XYZ file of C-alpha atoms in Angstrom:
205
model
C -0.021 -0.038 0.044
C 1.075 3.567 -0.565
C 2.433 5.385 2.551
C 2.085 8.975 1.410
C 1.228 10.762 -1.843
C 1.100 14.422 -2.776
C 2.069 17.083 -5.339
C 5.128 19.307 -6.041
C 4.533 22.394 -7.811
C 6.179 25.386 -9.379
C 9.142 23.193 -10.332
C 12.288 23.523 -12.584
C 14.598 20.819 -13.810
C 18.195 20.973 -14.772
C 21.016 18.708 -15.801
C 24.178 18.770 -13.720
C 25.820 17.270 -10.723
C 23.930 15.735 -7.992
C 23.341 17.310 -4.671
C 25.815 16.927 -1.855
C 24.999 13.923 0.333
C 27.167 13.502 3.471
C 29.379 10.442 3.554
C 29.060 9.813 -0.100
C 30.514 11.017 -3.388
C 27.299 11.177 -5.145
C 27.770 14.853 -5.892
C 30.436 13.769 -8.457
C 27.781 11.875 -10.551
C 25.443 13.404 -12.995
C 21.787 13.924 -12.108
C 18.560 15.466 -13.086
C 18.028 18.008 -10.379
C 14.470 19.323 -9.584
C 13.839 22.455 -7.530
C 10.135 22.886 -6.477
C 8.763 25.939 -4.656
C 5.835 23.970 -2.915
C 5.108 20.701 -1.343
C 1.711 19.517 -0.697
C 1.302 15.777 0.354
C -1.100 13.482 2.414
C -0.183 10.852 4.871
C -1.963 8.491 4.464
C -2.918 8.986 0.982
C -6.390 10.486 0.142
C -8.998 7.855 0.180
C -7.108 5.582 2.691
C -9.008 5.040 5.951
C -7.340 6.329 9.270
C -7.738 4.535 12.491
C -9.491 6.453 15.416
C -7.542 9.599 16.855
C -4.774 9.115 14.308
C -2.144 11.920 14.785
C 0.436 10.728 12.138
C 2.449 8.705 14.467
C -0.122 6.866 16.947
C -3.751 6.019 17.136
C -6.368 4.779 19.580
C -5.819 1.365 20.725
C -8.069 -1.333 19.020
C -8.425 -3.446 22.238
C -8.945 -2.172 24.786
C -9.960 1.082 23.271
C -10.602 2.976 26.537
C -8.924 3.077 29.926
C -10.577 2.353 33.202
C -11.690 5.897 33.619
C -13.423 5.805 30.183
C -10.699 7.951 28.306
C -9.201 6.814 25.029
C -6.180 4.379 25.379
C -3.643 5.097 22.663
C -1.704 2.149 21.201
C 1.672 3.370 22.757
C 0.094 2.653 25.990
C 1.732 -0.381 27.640
C -1.766 -1.716 28.435
C -2.840 -1.809 24.821
C -2.895 -5.474 23.720
C -4.154 -5.196 20.236
C -3.522 -2.132 17.897
C -4.392 -1.036 14.334
C -1.828 -1.866 11.545
C -0.657 1.327 9.768
C 2.456 3.037 8.464
C 3.827 5.766 10.628
C 4.189 9.338 8.872
C 7.192 10.353 10.963
C 9.647 10.545 7.983
C 7.884 12.284 5.241
C 8.297 15.697 3.435
C 6.860 18.663 4.982
C 3.995 20.714 3.366
C 4.172 24.403 2.366
C 8.071 24.475 1.828
C 10.294 23.954 -0.991
C 11.447 20.487 -2.086
C 14.853 19.683 -3.806
C 15.350 16.234 -5.647
C 18.318 14.764 -7.350
C 17.969 11.618 -9.377
C 21.005 9.853 -10.949
C 20.928 9.626 -14.611
C 22.443 6.126 -14.613
C 19.882 3.486 -13.896
C 20.195 1.043 -10.918
C 22.104 -2.018 -11.979
C 19.788 -5.000 -12.055
C 16.695 -2.702 -11.128
C 15.047 -2.837 -14.334
C 14.524 -0.146 -17.060
C 13.576 3.351 -15.581
C 14.738 2.645 -12.112
C 17.016 5.334 -10.563
C 18.188 6.276 -7.198
C 16.949 9.660 -6.046
C 17.884 12.074 -3.159
C 15.719 14.741 -1.726
C 16.052 17.413 0.876
C 14.088 20.243 2.392
C 14.835 23.325 4.460
C 15.703 22.423 7.989
C 16.437 18.668 7.226
C 19.657 17.391 8.504
C 20.659 15.150 5.607
C 19.154 14.372 2.271
C 17.029 11.137 2.305
C 17.365 8.512 -0.499
C 14.617 6.596 -2.526
C 14.055 4.524 -5.381
C 12.072 5.804 -8.279
C 10.569 4.150 -11.120
C 9.723 5.804 -14.308
C 6.418 5.044 -15.893
C 4.218 6.536 -18.416
C 3.950 9.978 -16.927
C 0.891 12.138 -17.975
C 1.795 15.883 -18.251
C -1.243 17.074 -20.189
C -5.032 16.268 -19.819
C -5.991 13.235 -21.532
C -7.394 13.574 -25.103
C -9.893 10.878 -25.837
C -10.916 9.979 -29.467
C -14.491 9.671 -30.293
C -15.096 6.324 -32.150
C -18.194 5.684 -34.221
C -20.585 3.319 -32.870
C -20.030 -0.335 -33.928
C -22.163 -1.643 -36.717
C -24.034 -4.793 -35.632
C -24.026 -7.410 -38.401
C -27.015 -9.628 -38.857
C -25.571 -13.100 -39.316
C -27.682 -15.479 -41.015
C -28.824 -18.761 -39.293
C -27.506 -22.084 -40.399
C -30.851 -22.638 -42.239
C -30.433 -19.640 -44.211
C -26.950 -20.282 -45.048
C -27.873 -23.894 -46.262
C -30.578 -22.714 -48.434
C -28.212 -19.985 -49.809
C -25.621 -22.729 -50.519
C -28.308 -25.003 -52.218
C -29.421 -22.028 -54.518
C -25.579 -21.369 -55.266
C -25.123 -24.954 -56.203
C -28.184 -25.148 -58.484
C -26.996 -21.998 -60.179
C -23.520 -23.453 -60.796
C -25.110 -26.795 -62.211
C -27.446 -24.733 -64.460
C -24.333 -22.745 -65.738
C -22.560 -25.780 -66.331
C -25.345 -27.434 -68.406
C -25.750 -24.120 -70.375
C -22.066 -23.996 -70.999
C -22.310 -27.660 -72.351
C -25.262 -27.096 -74.572
C -23.727 -23.825 -76.086
C -20.499 -25.741 -76.698
C -22.250 -28.537 -78.591
C -24.338 -26.033 -80.633
C -21.175 -24.171 -81.579
C -19.445 -27.461 -82.522
C -22.470 -28.522 -84.673
C -22.726 -25.260 -86.423
C -18.898 -25.385 -87.148
C -19.106 -28.855 -88.598
C -22.197 -27.835 -90.746
C -20.323 -25.053 -92.253
C -17.256 -26.950 -92.838
C -19.130 -29.499 -94.753
C -21.046 -26.864 -96.703
C -17.803 -25.343 -97.928
C -16.585 -28.929 -99.127
C -19.912 -29.618 -100.960
C -20.687 -32.571 -98.396
C -24.709 -32.734 -97.960
C -25.680 -31.626 -94.526
C -27.325 -34.047 -92.045
C -28.601 -33.654 -88.481
C-alpha cells in the first residue's frame, strides 16, 4: 500500500551534478535536479481510511479502546494489547516549503528499465534522504480521448438460411455448367455444318 502521496508544484529541472550527500561522493555523478517551490502531501494518501484518533504517529488502541476511567487508550500505552496496523508518517516531506530532488541519470544495476536512485531534501532537514524511483508513463497534459463511431451490428444468417443460400448457389452452378455444355455442342454443330457446306458435303442432322 502507499505510505504517502502528494504534489510538488512550481518546479524547474536542470541537468548537472547531484546534490551533496554526506558520507558519499554522489555529488560527482550526473543527475537530473529538480527544485520545487511548494510541497503538498497527504499521509496516509487521500482515500485511505485512518484509525481513530490518528495523529500521524499513533492512534487509539484497538483493544482495549478505553482506559478504566473511560478516556481513550492510545496504542503506545503499555496496556494496549491489540493495535491497528498502519504505516507511521514520521519520516515524510513537510508541507508548504520547497522541495529539492536529485535523480541519478544512470539506472540502478539490475533494477530494471527506468529505475533510478534519487535524493531529496527540504529546508531544515539534517541530511538528504534516498529513495528508489521508477519511471512510468507520466501524464503531463490532460488526456485527449478519441471519439469512436458506434460499432455496426451485423445480422448473421442462421444455419438454415446459409444452407438454403448454398443450395441455391449450387443449383445456379449446375445450371451454368449445363448451359455451357449445350452452348459448346451447338457451336460444334454449327462449325461442322459450315465445314461440310464449304466442301460440298450434304448436311445431315
